[in-house]
Structure formats: structure tokens, C-alpha cells
Short mmCIF file of C-alpha atoms and ligand atoms in Angstrom, two decimals:
data_model
loop_
_atom_site.label_atom_id
_atom_site.label_comp_id
_atom_site.label_asym_id
_atom_site.label_seq_id
_atom_site.Cartn_x
_atom_site.Cartn_y
_atom_site.Cartn_z
CA MET A 556 -0.02 0.04 0.03
CA LYS A 557 1.08 3.67 -0.47
CA VAL A 558 1.06 5.32 2.89
CA GLY A 559 1.40 8.98 3.09
CA VAL A 560 2.45 11.29 5.86
CA PRO A 561 1.79 14.93 5.54
CA LYS A 562 3.53 17.45 7.81
CA GLU A 563 1.15 18.58 10.63
CA ILE A 564 -0.22 21.97 10.29
CA LYS A 565 -2.24 22.67 13.33
CA THR A 566 -0.87 25.58 15.48
CA HIS A 567 1.80 24.49 17.83
CA GLU A 568 1.65 20.75 16.76
CA TYR A 569 5.21 19.43 16.39
CA ARG A 570 4.35 15.67 16.43
CA VAL A 571 4.51 13.59 13.26
CA GLY A 572 2.39 10.60 12.05
CA LEU A 573 5.16 8.28 11.34
CA THR A 574 8.78 8.47 12.83
CA PRO A 575 11.65 7.35 10.67
CA GLY A 576 11.71 4.10 12.72
CA ALA A 577 7.88 3.46 11.94
CA VAL A 578 8.55 4.18 8.36
CA ARG A 579 11.19 1.45 8.34
CA GLU A 580 8.69 -0.88 9.70
CA TYR A 581 6.20 -0.11 6.91
CA VAL A 582 8.91 -0.46 4.16
CA ALA A 583 10.16 -3.83 5.71
CA ALA A 584 6.46 -5.03 5.37
CA GLY A 585 6.63 -4.18 1.59
CA HIS A 586 4.75 -0.89 1.59
CA SER A 587 5.66 2.59 0.05
CA VAL A 588 5.82 5.61 2.44
CA LEU A 589 5.56 9.06 1.08
CA VAL A 590 6.52 11.81 3.54
CA GLU A 591 6.12 15.45 3.02
CA THR A 592 9.41 17.37 3.10
CA LYS A 593 10.08 18.59 6.77
CA ALA A 594 7.20 16.53 8.19
CA GLY A 595 9.67 15.42 10.91
CA ALA A 596 11.27 18.92 11.73
CA GLY A 597 9.36 19.17 14.91
CA ILE A 598 11.05 16.03 16.24
CA GLY A 599 14.43 16.88 14.63
CA ALA A 600 14.05 14.16 11.91
CA THR A 601 15.53 15.27 8.69
CA ASP A 602 14.29 14.26 5.26
CA ASP A 603 17.52 12.34 4.90
CA GLU A 604 16.70 10.16 7.87
CA TYR A 605 13.29 9.52 6.36
CA ARG A 606 15.04 8.57 2.99
CA LYS A 607 17.41 6.13 4.94
CA ALA A 608 14.45 4.58 6.40
CA GLY A 609 13.09 3.91 2.91
CA ALA A 610 10.67 6.74 2.44
CA THR A 611 10.06 8.90 -0.64
CA ILE A 612 10.13 12.62 0.09
CA LEU A 613 7.46 14.74 -1.68
CA ASP A 614 7.48 18.53 -1.94
CA SER A 615 4.02 19.34 -0.68
CA ALA A 616 1.10 17.85 1.31
CA ARG A 617 -0.95 18.00 -2.02
CA GLU A 618 1.28 15.44 -3.55
CA VAL A 619 1.25 13.26 -0.56
CA PHE A 620 -2.61 13.30 -0.28
CA ALA A 621 -2.89 12.85 -3.99
CA SER A 622 -0.61 9.74 -4.16
CA SER A 623 -1.46 7.90 -0.99
CA GLU A 624 -4.14 5.20 -0.36
CA MET A 625 -3.83 5.73 3.39
CA ILE A 626 -2.94 9.09 5.29
CA ILE A 627 -1.31 8.72 8.81
CA LYS A 628 -1.54 11.87 10.88
CA VAL A 629 -1.51 13.07 14.47
CA LYS A 630 -4.07 15.71 14.65
CA GLU A 631 -7.49 16.10 13.03
CA PRO A 632 -7.28 17.25 9.36
CA GLN A 633 -7.43 21.13 9.08
CA SER A 634 -9.75 22.86 6.62
CA SER A 635 -7.02 22.98 3.90
CA GLU A 636 -6.64 19.21 4.17
CA TRP A 637 -10.18 18.40 4.02
CA ALA A 638 -10.58 18.98 0.20
CA GLN A 639 -7.68 16.76 -0.47
CA LEU A 640 -9.16 13.50 1.12
CA ARG A 641 -11.15 11.47 -1.30
CA GLU A 642 -13.02 8.41 -1.79
CA ASN A 643 -11.46 4.93 -0.99
CA GLN A 644 -8.69 6.76 0.89
CA ILE A 645 -8.11 5.72 4.60
CA LEU A 646 -7.48 8.37 7.16
CA PHE A 647 -5.87 7.07 10.51
CA THR A 648 -5.34 9.96 13.01
CA TYR A 649 -7.04 11.77 16.15
CA LEU A 650 -10.28 13.05 15.04
CA HIS A 651 -12.37 13.99 18.03
CA LEU A 652 -15.50 14.52 15.96
CA ALA A 653 -18.20 14.80 18.51
CA PRO A 654 -17.68 18.63 19.09
CA ASP A 655 -16.75 19.37 15.42
CA PRO A 656 -19.71 19.41 13.15
CA GLU A 657 -17.65 21.37 10.40
CA GLN A 658 -15.01 18.51 10.30
CA ALA A 659 -17.55 15.81 10.36
CA LYS A 660 -19.33 17.27 7.44
CA ALA A 661 -16.16 17.65 5.42
CA LEU A 662 -15.05 14.07 6.30
CA LEU A 663 -18.45 12.84 5.08
CA THR A 664 -18.35 14.74 1.94
CA SER A 665 -15.00 13.60 0.93
CA GLY A 666 -16.03 10.06 0.98
CA CYS A 667 -12.89 8.83 2.86
CA THR A 668 -12.76 6.07 5.36
CA ALA A 669 -11.69 7.71 8.72
CA ILE A 670 -10.49 5.81 11.67
CA ALA A 671 -10.08 7.78 14.85
CA TYR A 672 -7.12 6.94 17.14
CA GLU A 673 -9.22 7.97 20.23
CA THR A 674 -11.85 5.29 19.73
CA VAL A 675 -9.68 2.27 18.79
CA THR A 676 -10.11 -0.35 21.77
CA ASP A 677 -8.11 -3.12 23.26
CA ALA A 678 -9.06 -6.47 24.67
CA HIS A 679 -8.86 -4.91 28.28
CA GLY A 680 -11.54 -2.30 27.70
CA GLY A 681 -8.93 0.40 27.34
CA LEU A 682 -8.12 2.95 24.66
CA PRO A 683 -4.69 1.93 23.55
CA LEU A 684 -3.89 4.99 21.26
CA LEU A 685 -5.02 7.43 23.89
CA ALA A 686 -3.19 5.78 26.62
CA PRO A 687 0.30 6.84 25.54
CA MET A 688 -0.64 10.42 25.68
CA SER A 689 -2.00 10.02 29.11
CA GLU A 690 1.24 8.47 30.21
CA VAL A 691 3.20 11.53 28.87
CA ALA A 692 0.75 13.82 30.42
CA GLY A 693 0.79 12.23 33.83
CA ARG A 694 4.47 12.24 34.14
CA LEU A 695 4.92 15.82 32.60
CA ALA A 696 2.37 16.99 35.33
CA ILE A 697 4.73 16.40 37.97
CA GLU A 698 7.66 18.30 36.18
CA ALA A 699 5.20 21.16 35.79
CA ALA A 700 4.12 21.05 39.46
CA GLY A 701 7.99 21.22 40.30
CA SER A 702 8.43 24.35 38.23
CA ALA A 703 5.30 26.03 39.51
CA LEU A 704 6.40 25.33 43.23
CA LYS A 705 9.53 27.37 42.83
CA ARG A 706 9.37 30.78 44.50
CA TYR A 707 10.15 32.85 41.51
CA ALA A 708 7.11 31.11 39.89
CA GLY A 709 4.82 32.13 42.59
CA GLY A 710 4.91 28.81 44.30
CA ARG A 711 5.86 27.88 47.99
CA GLY A 712 9.36 27.68 47.33
CA LEU A 713 9.39 23.79 47.94
CA LEU A 714 11.57 21.07 46.42
CA ILE A 715 9.37 18.02 45.56
CA GLY A 716 11.60 15.46 47.08
CA GLY A 717 12.80 17.58 49.95
CA VAL A 718 16.49 16.76 51.18
CA PRO A 719 17.55 14.65 54.16
CA GLY A 720 16.02 16.05 57.24
CA VAL A 721 13.47 18.20 55.45
CA GLN A 722 9.94 17.19 54.61
CA PRO A 723 9.17 16.41 50.96
CA ALA A 724 6.10 17.96 49.12
CA ARG A 725 2.71 16.25 49.66
CA ILE A 726 1.24 15.43 46.32
CA VAL A 727 -2.32 14.37 45.95
CA VAL A 728 -3.59 12.71 42.68
CA ILE A 729 -7.31 12.60 42.18
CA GLY A 730 -7.93 9.84 39.68
CA GLY A 731 -5.87 6.83 39.51
CA GLY A 732 -6.11 5.79 35.79
CA VAL A 733 -3.31 6.18 33.33
CA VAL A 734 -2.59 9.91 33.98
CA GLY A 735 -2.84 9.30 37.74
CA THR A 736 -0.61 6.26 37.89
CA HIS A 737 2.19 7.89 35.88
CA ALA A 738 1.95 11.10 37.84
CA ALA A 739 2.23 9.11 41.10
CA ARG A 740 5.08 7.14 39.80
CA MET A 741 7.08 10.20 38.78
CA ALA A 742 6.25 11.99 42.14
CA ALA A 743 7.13 8.92 44.20
CA GLY A 744 10.35 8.61 42.30
CA LEU A 745 11.21 12.19 43.06
CA GLY A 746 10.53 11.29 46.73
CA ALA A 747 7.24 13.02 47.38
CA GLU A 748 4.69 11.89 49.76
CA VAL A 749 1.97 10.71 47.41
CA THR A 750 -1.59 10.01 47.85
CA ILE A 751 -4.02 8.61 45.02
CA LEU A 752 -7.73 9.12 45.32
CA ASP A 753 -10.13 7.03 43.14
CA ARG A 754 -13.80 6.08 43.11
CA SER A 755 -12.94 2.43 41.88
CA ILE A 756 -12.00 0.13 44.86
CA ARG A 757 -10.66 -2.38 42.27
CA ARG A 758 -8.31 0.32 40.96
CA LEU A 759 -7.02 1.36 44.51
CA ARG A 760 -6.36 -2.31 45.10
CA GLU A 761 -4.31 -2.52 41.86
CA LEU A 762 -2.54 0.69 42.75
CA ASP A 763 -1.72 -0.61 46.33
CA GLU A 764 -0.07 -3.59 44.83
CA LEU A 765 1.73 -1.76 42.12
CA PHE A 766 3.33 0.74 44.42
CA GLU A 767 4.00 -1.78 47.24
CA GLY A 768 3.20 0.80 49.98
CA ARG A 769 5.25 3.66 48.58
CA VAL A 770 2.08 5.52 47.70
CA ARG A 771 -1.14 5.76 49.93
CA THR A 772 -4.50 5.08 48.31
CA ARG A 773 -7.75 6.50 49.43
CA PHE A 774 -11.42 6.25 48.38
CA SER A 775 -12.63 9.52 46.81
CA THR A 776 -15.40 10.96 48.75
CA ILE A 777 -16.11 14.53 49.24
CA ASP A 778 -14.69 14.33 52.92
CA ALA A 779 -11.50 12.65 51.64
CA VAL A 780 -11.05 15.15 48.77
CA GLU A 781 -11.36 18.05 51.20
CA GLU A 782 -9.08 16.66 53.76
CA GLU A 783 -6.23 15.51 51.19
CA VAL A 784 -6.51 18.80 49.20
CA PHE A 785 -6.39 21.15 52.30
CA ALA A 786 -3.03 19.37 53.28
CA ALA A 787 -1.52 19.16 49.85
CA ASP A 788 1.31 21.18 48.25
CA VAL A 789 0.30 19.93 44.79
CA VAL A 790 -2.97 18.52 43.54
CA VAL A 791 -3.17 16.81 40.26
CA GLY A 792 -6.58 16.52 38.53
CA ALA A 793 -6.72 13.15 36.62
CA VAL A 794 -10.37 12.02 36.76
CA LEU A 795 -12.26 10.70 33.68
CA VAL A 796 -15.85 9.77 33.50
CA PRO A 797 -16.06 8.28 29.92
CA GLY A 798 -18.17 10.28 27.69
CA ALA A 799 -18.91 13.00 30.31
CA SER A 800 -17.39 16.29 31.38
CA ALA A 801 -15.04 15.84 34.24
CA PRO A 802 -16.75 16.36 37.64
CA LYS A 803 -15.99 19.57 39.64
CA LEU A 804 -14.41 17.96 42.88
CA VAL A 805 -12.68 21.07 44.07
CA SER A 806 -14.67 24.30 44.49
CA ARG A 807 -13.34 27.79 44.57
CA GLY A 808 -14.17 28.11 48.19
CA MET A 809 -11.83 25.29 49.07
CA LEU A 810 -8.87 27.15 47.78
CA SER A 811 -8.90 29.41 50.81
CA SER A 812 -8.17 26.57 53.09
CA MET A 813 -5.09 25.41 51.00
CA ARG A 814 -1.50 27.09 51.69
CA LYS A 815 -0.76 29.88 49.55
CA GLY A 816 1.74 28.99 46.81
CA SER A 817 0.23 25.47 46.42
CA VAL A 818 -0.15 24.09 43.06
CA ILE A 819 -2.94 22.70 41.16
CA VAL A 820 -2.17 20.85 37.88
CA ASP A 821 -5.62 20.09 36.19
CA VAL A 822 -4.66 17.40 33.50
CA ALA A 823 -8.40 16.76 33.08
CA ILE A 824 -8.90 20.23 31.57
CA ASP A 825 -9.48 18.75 28.16
CA GLN A 826 -12.65 17.24 29.63
CA GLY A 827 -13.57 20.70 31.31
CA GLY A 828 -11.44 20.18 34.37
CA CYS A 829 -12.12 19.01 37.95
CA PHE A 830 -11.38 22.06 39.82
CA GLU A 831 -14.00 24.96 39.59
CA THR A 832 -11.28 27.43 39.00
CA SER A 833 -9.73 25.81 36.08
CA ARG A 834 -9.54 27.24 32.57
CA PRO A 835 -7.42 25.99 29.70
CA THR A 836 -3.93 27.52 29.30
CA THR A 837 -1.19 27.05 26.71
CA HIS A 838 2.48 26.07 26.88
CA ALA A 839 3.19 29.69 26.02
CA ASP A 840 1.57 30.83 29.13
CA PRO A 841 0.81 27.79 31.22
CA THR A 842 0.05 29.11 34.82
CA TYR A 843 -2.26 31.59 36.39
CA GLU A 844 -3.04 32.25 40.21
CA VAL A 845 -6.33 32.25 41.96
CA ASP A 846 -6.66 32.97 45.58
CA GLY A 847 -2.82 32.53 46.05
CA ILE A 848 -2.95 28.92 44.33
CA ILE A 849 -1.02 28.55 41.15
CA HIS A 850 -2.87 26.80 38.51
CA TYR A 851 -1.49 24.71 35.54
CA CYS A 852 -4.10 23.78 33.10
CA VAL A 853 -2.35 23.13 29.80
CA ALA A 854 -4.93 21.35 27.40
CA ASN A 855 -2.37 19.63 25.16
CA ILE A 856 0.38 18.65 27.60
CA PRO A 857 2.05 16.02 25.33
CA GLY A 858 2.83 18.71 22.87
CA ALA A 859 5.67 20.01 25.01
CA VAL A 860 7.68 16.79 24.29
CA PRO A 861 6.91 15.95 20.62
CA LEU A 862 9.90 13.73 20.24
CA THR A 863 8.78 11.43 23.21
CA SER A 864 5.13 11.93 22.24
CA SER A 865 5.58 10.93 18.59
CA GLN A 866 7.53 7.76 19.68
CA ALA A 867 5.07 6.66 22.18
CA LEU A 868 2.21 7.30 19.74
CA ASN A 869 3.83 5.42 16.96
CA ASN A 870 4.54 2.40 19.09
CA ALA A 871 0.84 2.13 19.92
CA THR A 872 -0.40 2.99 16.24
CA LEU A 873 2.18 0.60 14.59
CA PRO A 874 0.29 -2.79 14.78
CA PHE A 875 -3.00 -1.20 13.73
CA GLY A 876 -1.46 0.87 10.94
CA LEU A 877 0.58 -2.11 9.48
CA ALA A 878 -2.73 -4.15 9.68
CA LEU A 879 -4.45 -1.41 7.63
CA ALA A 880 -1.61 -1.17 5.14
CA LYS A 881 -1.70 -5.00 4.70
CA GLN A 882 -5.29 -5.71 4.37
CA GLY A 883 -6.90 -2.23 3.55
CA PHE A 884 -10.26 -1.81 4.67
CA ALA A 885 -10.75 -5.46 5.46
CA ALA A 886 -8.58 -5.13 8.49
CA VAL A 887 -11.37 -2.97 10.00
CA LEU A 888 -13.94 -5.81 9.34
CA GLU A 889 -11.79 -8.40 10.82
CA ASP A 890 -10.44 -6.72 13.92
CA PRO A 891 -13.20 -5.44 16.42
CA HIS A 892 -10.79 -3.20 18.08
CA LEU A 893 -9.93 -1.32 14.72
CA ARG A 894 -13.64 -1.38 13.93
CA ALA A 895 -14.27 0.52 17.07
CA GLY A 896 -12.14 3.22 15.59
CA LEU A 897 -14.23 3.43 12.50
CA ASN A 898 -15.92 6.96 12.69
CA VAL A 899 -16.73 7.75 8.94
CA TYR A 900 -16.95 5.18 6.12
CA ARG A 901 -17.70 6.56 2.48
CA GLY A 902 -20.09 9.36 3.49
CA ARG A 903 -21.60 7.73 6.56
CA LEU A 904 -21.16 8.21 10.22
CA THR A 905 -20.43 4.69 11.70
CA TYR A 906 -19.67 5.76 15.24
CA ARG A 907 -22.96 5.99 17.30
CA ALA A 908 -21.94 8.30 20.01
CA VAL A 909 -20.41 10.75 17.49
CA ALA A 910 -23.51 10.57 15.32
CA GLU A 911 -25.84 11.30 18.40
CA SER A 912 -23.68 14.36 19.52
CA LEU A 913 -23.66 15.89 16.10
CA GLY A 914 -27.40 14.98 15.53
CA LEU A 915 -26.68 13.14 12.45
CA PRO A 916 -27.86 9.70 11.15
CA PHE A 917 -25.85 6.72 12.50
CA LEU A 918 -25.35 3.72 10.18
CA PRO A 919 -23.53 0.55 11.62
CA ILE A 920 -20.67 -0.51 9.53
CA GLU A 921 -22.37 -3.78 8.79
CA GLN A 922 -25.09 -1.95 6.82
CA ALA A 923 -22.86 0.95 5.56
CA ALA A 924 -20.41 -1.70 3.96
CA ALA A 925 -23.12 -4.12 2.67
N1 NAD B 836 -4.34 17.83 29.28
C1 NAD B 836 -3.63 16.97 28.57
O1 NAD B 836 -2.72 17.17 27.81
C2 NAD B 836 -4.18 15.56 28.85
C3 NAD B 836 -3.34 14.52 28.14
C4 NAD B 836 -4.01 13.09 28.36
C5 NAD B 836 -5.03 13.05 29.09
N2 NAD B 836 -5.78 13.94 29.55
C6 NAD B 836 -6.97 13.78 30.42
O2 NAD B 836 -6.66 13.44 31.72
C7 NAD B 836 -7.89 12.68 32.17
C8 NAD B 836 -7.54 11.40 32.74
O3 NAD B 836 -7.20 10.51 31.65
P1 NAD B 836 -6.72 8.90 31.97
O4 NAD B 836 -6.23 8.43 30.61
O5 NAD B 836 -5.87 8.88 33.19
O6 NAD B 836 -8.19 8.30 32.19
P2 NAD B 836 -8.50 6.91 32.95
O7 NAD B 836 -9.70 6.61 32.50
O8 NAD B 836 -7.36 5.85 32.67
O9 NAD B 836 -8.47 7.35 34.43
C9 NAD B 836 -9.57 8.12 35.07
C10 NAD B 836 -9.76 7.67 36.65
O10 NAD B 836 -10.56 8.65 37.16
C11 NAD B 836 -11.31 7.79 38.18
N3 NAD B 836 -12.46 8.62 38.55
C12 NAD B 836 -13.49 8.93 38.03
N4 NAD B 836 -14.32 9.75 38.87
C13 NAD B 836 -13.62 9.96 39.98
C14 NAD B 836 -13.76 10.67 41.21
N5 NAD B 836 -15.04 11.36 41.32
N6 NAD B 836 -12.83 10.75 42.05
C15 NAD B 836 -11.68 10.07 41.97
N7 NAD B 836 -11.43 9.35 40.75
C16 NAD B 836 -12.42 9.40 39.73
C17 NAD B 836 -11.57 6.57 37.41
O11 NAD B 836 -12.09 5.61 38.16
C18 NAD B 836 -10.33 6.26 36.65
O12 NAD B 836 -9.49 5.29 37.53
C19 NAD B 836 -8.77 12.65 30.99
O13 NAD B 836 -9.67 13.75 31.06
C20 NAD B 836 -7.96 12.77 29.78
O14 NAD B 836 -8.68 13.39 28.59
C21 NAD B 836 -5.27 15.25 29.29
#
């Protein structure tokens, strides 16, 4: 199959759909990979590295779209890319169609087959193409907290791990899923005193075993959240209620009982955030202060480390991408997890939740492909 990799054009997006390492895998499996010139610039990968991996470098996105049977990207296609998609072409990327009627209409009009990373599933009920970004965000949340705790940044002037004879920071993580686990791991590794709150007892049991006593676990009730937040130097918001906005677990009133210069990192901001006082920020201006508490609410945390993020994303997308390259659309029919990723098929919306959010007709793939 001819697989195309255009350069990402969304503002501040530096990741790339295929790294040179991933290109090598596709080429080894007998596919042709067409890469737009400078597509890897954001991760420091040159056209020459892509050539060495076996790719053909093309001068423009237009040529990549025109010559490829499958397009592999990172972010949802932007308006200038919509018109370049066509019937029978497979698009494999993050889409987030539910809140984006304009993009949905454009994909339907194009006639392409669009598979969304964020809805591909795995055998354990997880979202394997979303998880790597949660891993990155969870780990970076603690780095962000460490920076914000510094005195010149408005923080308490506290070193996360302390030093011998001096108390470390108390870090409370609300939500012990992928983000929360990786934040806790990083925080514990730095020597912080860490507590994870979750509503799932099963998850708390798993975390207890995983951390072998190095991290405290606590069932998340209103009382528990209050007690832990009031005593914390850092609170990481990492809750997710699938398909819903994040519950607001920390009110503005609670901030006055926290110590001045404490830090809130609301990773769940992309789902609306779990602190009443959260509002989305950017890497260019990541923090702001409310009632003496420093807030870090960057909505695309993994964008800060495109090299790590691209590699993590490629590791997760590779088996699915290779299956699509080998079998084409038949791979979607054969693999229920890839089928869960199918959002658009030749002018039809084939993902129920997306169709319902957009108020558009839904057609199961079995009928759409019949
Ligand atoms: N800002 C970013 O750049 C960025 C990057 C990646 C992920 N995220 C977001 O981070 C959030 C967490 O993602 P994840 O992959 O860890 O999700 P996940 O599903 O793995 O984990 C969520 C956890 O929250 C727990 N939870 C639900 N309600 C709770 C409550 N009231 N109190 C305590 N815990 C509760 C769940 O039991 C679950 O364990 C999501 O909103 C995700 O979109 C943001």
C-alpha cells in the first residue's frame, strides 16, 4: 500500500504521524511511504533520515494526499486538508469529531474512510491509542508542578523530594487511571509523599499492589478530597468519567483552606477540568493564580515533548497501521478493536456516540459496507 505522511499544520503541533523508525517497519513489510518534506522537523528528524528509512520525500502535502491510499497523521485534518481527502482513501489519526460538526461534514463529503485513534479499543476495555498520551501527560504533570512550586514562579518555594532532614512535598492525585498512575510514579520517584484518590476500589487495590506501599491510596469521597486537598502542596486532577465532562471536585471556596503558593495541575482540563477555578492554558503561558493557588491547566500537555510523544504514539499505532496497510479496509472488518475506531465510512457516520452528539444519522458498518 502507498502510505502518506503529511506535515502537521495545526498551530503548535510538532508531532509527526510516522517517525523514521516506524517508516522502516512499513517499508520492511513491503509498503511505500510518501513523506512530505520537513514533516519530521518538529522532532528533529530530517528528510535524509526518512530517506534512509526507505521513504520517498515529496515537496508538498498536496502530492502526499494525491498519491497515497492511506494517510497517517496526528491531529484531525485542518480545513485546507479536507478537500484533499477522497473516496477510497483511509485516514488514520486523532479526530475528536463529536464537538466538531464542520470537520465531520467535510469528512463525510470527502467519501474517505476515517479511523479515529481515540476510539480504537483493546481487549482489556482500554483505549490503547489514547493511553500513551495520558502516560506522557501524567509524567509531565509532576515536572510542571515542580516548576510551579518554585518561589520565583509564585509557588511555595518547595523542592518536591525535599532533602535529608527536610519534609518532601505532599502530592495528591485525584483519579488513579493512566494519567494518575504515571503522575504518582514520577512523584514517588522524586521522593514526594503521594496519595491517590479514586472512586474505583478495584483500581485502588491494583495501585496498592503496584506501588508496594510507596503511595497511599484513598477512596474518593467529598470528605476525603477536602482533607487531602487542604493538606497538599500539589493537587493533580486526573479523573475521567468516559463520555462526560469531568466532575468538579474542588470548589473555589476550598482554595482558601489550602496553603498559599500550593499548586493545582488540572490534567483533566481537556474534559472541562475537575477544579472549579480551572480554565485552559497553553505552553506559551501555562499558569495563572487564583486566591494564592498556582493553576497549571495546559490542554495539550504532550505537545511539549513531541519527540517522546511521537515515539510513544507510533509504538501504539504501529500494529494497527500495519494491519490497515496490509489488508486495507478488510482489516477494519476483521478486527473488532480497529472497527471501534471507524468513525466515517464513505459518507456515513459509523460511530454511534459521534452521530448522536452531532445529531446526524448513524449507520452500523455492517449496513454501511453491505
Ligand atoms: N491535558 C492533557 O494534555 C491531557 C493529556 C492526556 C489525558 N488527559 C486527560 O486526563 C484525564 C484522565 O485520563 P486517563 O487516561 O488517566 O483516564 P483513565 O480513565 O485511565 O482514569 C480516570 C480515573 O478517574 C477515576 N475517577 C472517576 N471519577 C472519579 C472521582 N470522582 N474521584 C476520583 N477518581 C475518579 C476513574 O475511576 C479512573 O481510574 C482525561 O480527562 C484525559 O482526557 C489530558
